[in-house]
Amino acid sequence: MLRQTTNLITLAAFLFYSFASSGCTSRVSVPVRELKLDPPKKVTRVKLEQDSTLVWNSQGAAYIYQAEMFEGITTDGVRQHVRLGSIDSIYYTLGDSPSEQSLDAGAFHKDETNRRKDPIRGKIEGYFAGIGLTKFQKTGWIDTLNQSIVGIIDTGDTLRTPLNEVASLSVRRASPTKTLLLTAGITVAIFALWAAIAMSQFELNWRSTSMGN
């Protein structure tokens, strides 16, 4: 009986490891032509917490999402990097519309988060251009203003590639099927362990009763 119990525990551990190691995500290829990107958002000016204002040139400022920082050239020709935490309000236009809109810093970052998640629905691990795959260290992101994909590659350099040169994106997404299998695997493992313990306890009780008789 002890041998059977050991085998059950080993089986349960194997099942748990197998399902857990498979993870709950899968890698998919997303053709760039299928991306439904929102109109590019051009940041025209930012109001700092000290009530001063930075006005960007006609190209606008780029928002570096991961660093929570704006980068651009002001109307007086000076390149500036401004942290989101030092900004009170952001003013911008959408697409070809000349109408200026505004958001506070927190709302702007939240909006950018949603804009990046909607067309991708996952983590951009790299992209295919030509016949090769370019991989990012952590994740890439879509710069809608400049219509490009941006990310840090293995050399530590920031790579910016126009979307019209990219065929598809390598994206890691949550996989409902794998999540279901993982849940089922854990359930089986727990049940097997419970059965093994119960059987072992039953054997001990049976032996104690037999010896008592």
Coordinates of C-alpha atoms in Angstrom, one line a residue:
M1 CA 0.0 0.0 0.0
L2 CA 2.9 2.4 0.8
R3 CA 4.2 1.8 -2.7
Q4 CA 0.8 2.7 -4.3
T5 CA 0.6 5.8 -2.2
T6 CA 4.1 6.9 -3.3
N7 CA 3.2 6.3 -6.9
L8 CA 0.1 8.4 -6.6
I9 CA 2.0 11.3 -5.0
T10 CA 4.6 11.1 -7.7
L11 CA 1.9 11.1 -10.4
A12 CA 0.2 14.1 -8.8
A13 CA 3.5 16.0 -8.6
F14 CA 4.2 15.2 -12.3
L15 CA 0.8 16.4 -13.4
F16 CA 1.1 19.6 -11.5
Y17 CA 4.6 20.3 -12.9
S18 CA 3.6 19.5 -16.4
F19 CA 0.5 21.8 -16.5
A20 CA 2.1 24.6 -14.5
S21 CA 5.2 24.7 -16.6
S22 CA 3.1 25.0 -19.8
G23 CA 1.9 28.4 -18.5
C24 CA -1.3 30.2 -19.4
T25 CA -0.1 32.1 -22.4
S26 CA 0.6 31.4 -26.1
R27 CA 2.5 33.2 -28.8
V28 CA 0.6 34.4 -31.8
S29 CA 1.5 36.3 -35.0
V30 CA -0.5 39.5 -35.6
P31 CA -0.3 40.9 -39.1
V32 CA 0.3 44.7 -39.0
R33 CA -2.4 45.2 -41.7
E34 CA -5.0 43.9 -39.2
L35 CA -4.1 46.4 -36.5
K36 CA -6.8 49.0 -35.9
L37 CA -4.8 51.8 -34.5
D38 CA -6.4 54.9 -33.0
P39 CA -5.7 58.2 -34.7
P40 CA -2.2 59.4 -33.8
K41 CA -2.1 61.7 -30.7
K42 CA 0.2 64.6 -31.1
V43 CA 1.2 66.3 -27.9
T44 CA 1.4 70.1 -28.5
R45 CA 2.2 71.4 -25.1
V46 CA 2.4 70.4 -21.4
K47 CA 1.6 72.4 -18.3
L48 CA 4.1 71.7 -15.5
E49 CA 3.2 71.6 -11.8
Q50 CA 5.0 74.9 -11.3
D51 CA 2.5 76.5 -13.7
S52 CA 5.0 77.0 -16.4
T53 CA 4.3 75.6 -19.9
L54 CA 6.4 73.8 -22.5
V55 CA 5.2 74.3 -26.1
W56 CA 6.5 71.7 -28.6
N57 CA 7.4 72.4 -32.2
S58 CA 5.1 71.4 -35.1
Q59 CA 6.2 67.7 -34.8
G60 CA 4.8 67.5 -31.3
A61 CA 6.3 65.5 -28.4
A62 CA 6.6 61.7 -28.2
Y63 CA 5.3 60.0 -25.1
I64 CA 7.8 57.2 -24.0
Y65 CA 5.2 55.0 -22.3
Q66 CA 7.6 52.7 -20.4
A67 CA 9.6 55.5 -19.0
E68 CA 6.6 57.7 -18.4
M69 CA 8.4 60.6 -20.1
F70 CA 7.8 63.1 -22.9
E71 CA 10.5 63.8 -25.5
G72 CA 10.5 66.5 -28.1
I73 CA 11.9 69.8 -29.4
T74 CA 10.3 73.0 -28.1
T75 CA 9.4 76.0 -30.3
D76 CA 12.8 77.6 -29.3
G77 CA 14.7 74.6 -30.7
V78 CA 15.7 72.9 -27.5
R79 CA 15.3 69.2 -27.0
Q80 CA 13.5 68.5 -23.8
H81 CA 12.8 65.3 -21.7
V82 CA 10.0 65.8 -19.2
R83 CA 8.8 63.2 -16.6
L84 CA 5.1 62.6 -16.4
G85 CA 5.3 63.1 -12.6
S86 CA 6.2 66.7 -13.0
I87 CA 3.3 67.5 -15.4
D88 CA -0.1 68.8 -14.4
S89 CA -1.9 68.8 -17.8
I90 CA -1.2 67.5 -21.3
Y91 CA -2.6 69.2 -24.4
Y92 CA -2.8 67.3 -27.7
T93 CA -4.6 66.8 -31.1
L94 CA -5.9 63.6 -32.6
G95 CA -5.2 62.7 -36.2
D96 CA -5.7 65.6 -38.6
S97 CA -8.0 67.5 -36.3
P98 CA -6.7 70.9 -35.3
S99 CA -8.9 70.9 -32.2
E100 CA -6.8 70.8 -29.1
Q101 CA -7.8 68.5 -26.2
S102 CA -6.4 68.1 -22.7
L103 CA -6.0 65.5 -19.9
D104 CA -4.3 65.5 -16.5
A105 CA -1.2 63.4 -16.3
G106 CA -2.8 60.4 -14.7
A107 CA -5.7 60.3 -17.1
F108 CA -3.3 60.7 -20.1
H109 CA -1.2 57.7 -19.0
K110 CA -4.3 55.6 -18.5
D111 CA -5.6 56.5 -21.9
E112 CA -2.2 55.5 -23.4
T113 CA -2.4 52.2 -21.6
N114 CA -5.8 51.5 -23.1
R115 CA -4.6 52.6 -26.6
R116 CA -1.7 50.1 -26.5
K117 CA -3.7 47.2 -25.2
D118 CA -6.7 47.4 -27.5
P119 CA -5.0 46.6 -30.9
I120 CA -2.4 44.2 -29.4
R121 CA -4.1 42.4 -26.5
G122 CA -0.9 41.1 -25.2
K123 CA 2.9 41.6 -24.9
I124 CA 4.8 42.4 -28.0
E125 CA 7.9 40.1 -28.0
G126 CA 9.2 41.1 -31.4
Y127 CA 8.3 41.6 -35.0
F128 CA 8.9 40.0 -38.4
A129 CA 10.4 42.2 -41.2
G130 CA 11.5 40.4 -44.3
I131 CA 12.4 36.9 -43.3
G132 CA 13.8 37.5 -39.9
L133 CA 12.5 37.9 -36.4
T134 CA 13.7 40.9 -34.3
K135 CA 13.2 40.2 -30.5
F136 CA 12.8 42.8 -27.7
Q137 CA 14.4 42.4 -24.3
K138 CA 11.1 42.9 -22.5
T139 CA 8.3 44.2 -24.6
G140 CA 7.8 46.6 -27.6
W141 CA 5.1 49.2 -28.0
I142 CA 3.4 51.0 -30.9
D143 CA 4.1 54.7 -31.4
T144 CA 0.9 55.8 -33.0
L145 CA 2.2 59.4 -33.5
N146 CA 5.1 58.2 -35.7
Q147 CA 3.5 55.0 -36.9
S148 CA 6.3 52.8 -35.7
I149 CA 7.1 50.0 -33.4
V150 CA 9.6 50.7 -30.6
G151 CA 11.5 48.5 -28.2
I152 CA 14.9 47.7 -26.6
I153 CA 16.8 44.9 -28.3
D154 CA 19.5 42.6 -26.9
T155 CA 22.3 45.1 -27.4
G156 CA 20.5 47.5 -25.0
D157 CA 19.8 49.9 -27.9
T158 CA 16.3 51.3 -28.5
L159 CA 15.1 50.3 -32.0
R160 CA 12.4 52.2 -33.8
T161 CA 11.0 50.6 -37.0
P162 CA 8.3 52.1 -39.3
L163 CA 5.1 50.0 -39.3
N164 CA 5.1 50.0 -43.1
E165 CA 8.3 48.0 -43.0
V166 CA 6.9 45.4 -40.6
A167 CA 5.0 42.3 -41.8
S168 CA 3.7 41.0 -38.4
L169 CA 4.2 41.2 -34.7
S170 CA 5.1 38.3 -32.3
V171 CA 2.6 38.7 -29.5
R172 CA 2.2 36.7 -26.3
R173 CA -1.4 36.6 -25.1
A174 CA -3.4 35.0 -22.3
S175 CA -4.6 31.5 -23.4
P176 CA -8.0 30.5 -22.0
T177 CA -7.4 26.9 -23.1
K178 CA -4.1 26.7 -21.3
T179 CA -5.6 28.3 -18.2
L180 CA -8.4 25.7 -18.2
L181 CA -5.8 22.9 -18.6
L182 CA -3.7 24.3 -15.8
T183 CA -6.8 24.5 -13.5
A184 CA -7.8 21.0 -14.4
G185 CA -4.2 19.8 -13.8
I186 CA -4.1 21.4 -10.4
T187 CA -7.5 19.9 -9.5
V188 CA -6.3 16.4 -10.5
A189 CA -3.1 16.8 -8.6
I190 CA -5.0 17.9 -5.4
F191 CA -7.5 15.1 -5.8
A192 CA -4.8 12.5 -6.3
L193 CA -2.9 13.7 -3.2
W194 CA -6.1 13.7 -1.2
A195 CA -6.9 10.2 -2.3
A196 CA -3.4 9.0 -1.5
I197 CA -3.5 10.4 2.0
A198 CA -7.0 9.0 2.6
M199 CA -5.9 5.6 1.4
S200 CA -2.8 5.7 3.6
Q201 CA -4.8 6.7 6.6
F202 CA -7.4 3.9 5.9
E203 CA -4.5 1.4 5.7
L204 CA -3.1 2.5 9.0
N205 CA -6.6 2.3 10.7
W206 CA -7.2 -1.1 9.2
R207 CA -3.8 -2.4 10.5
S208 CA -4.5 -0.9 14.0
T209 CA -7.9 -2.6 14.1
S210 CA -6.4 -6.0 12.9
M211 CA -3.7 -5.9 15.5
G212 CA -6.2 -5.0 18.2
N213 CA -8.2 -8.1 17.3

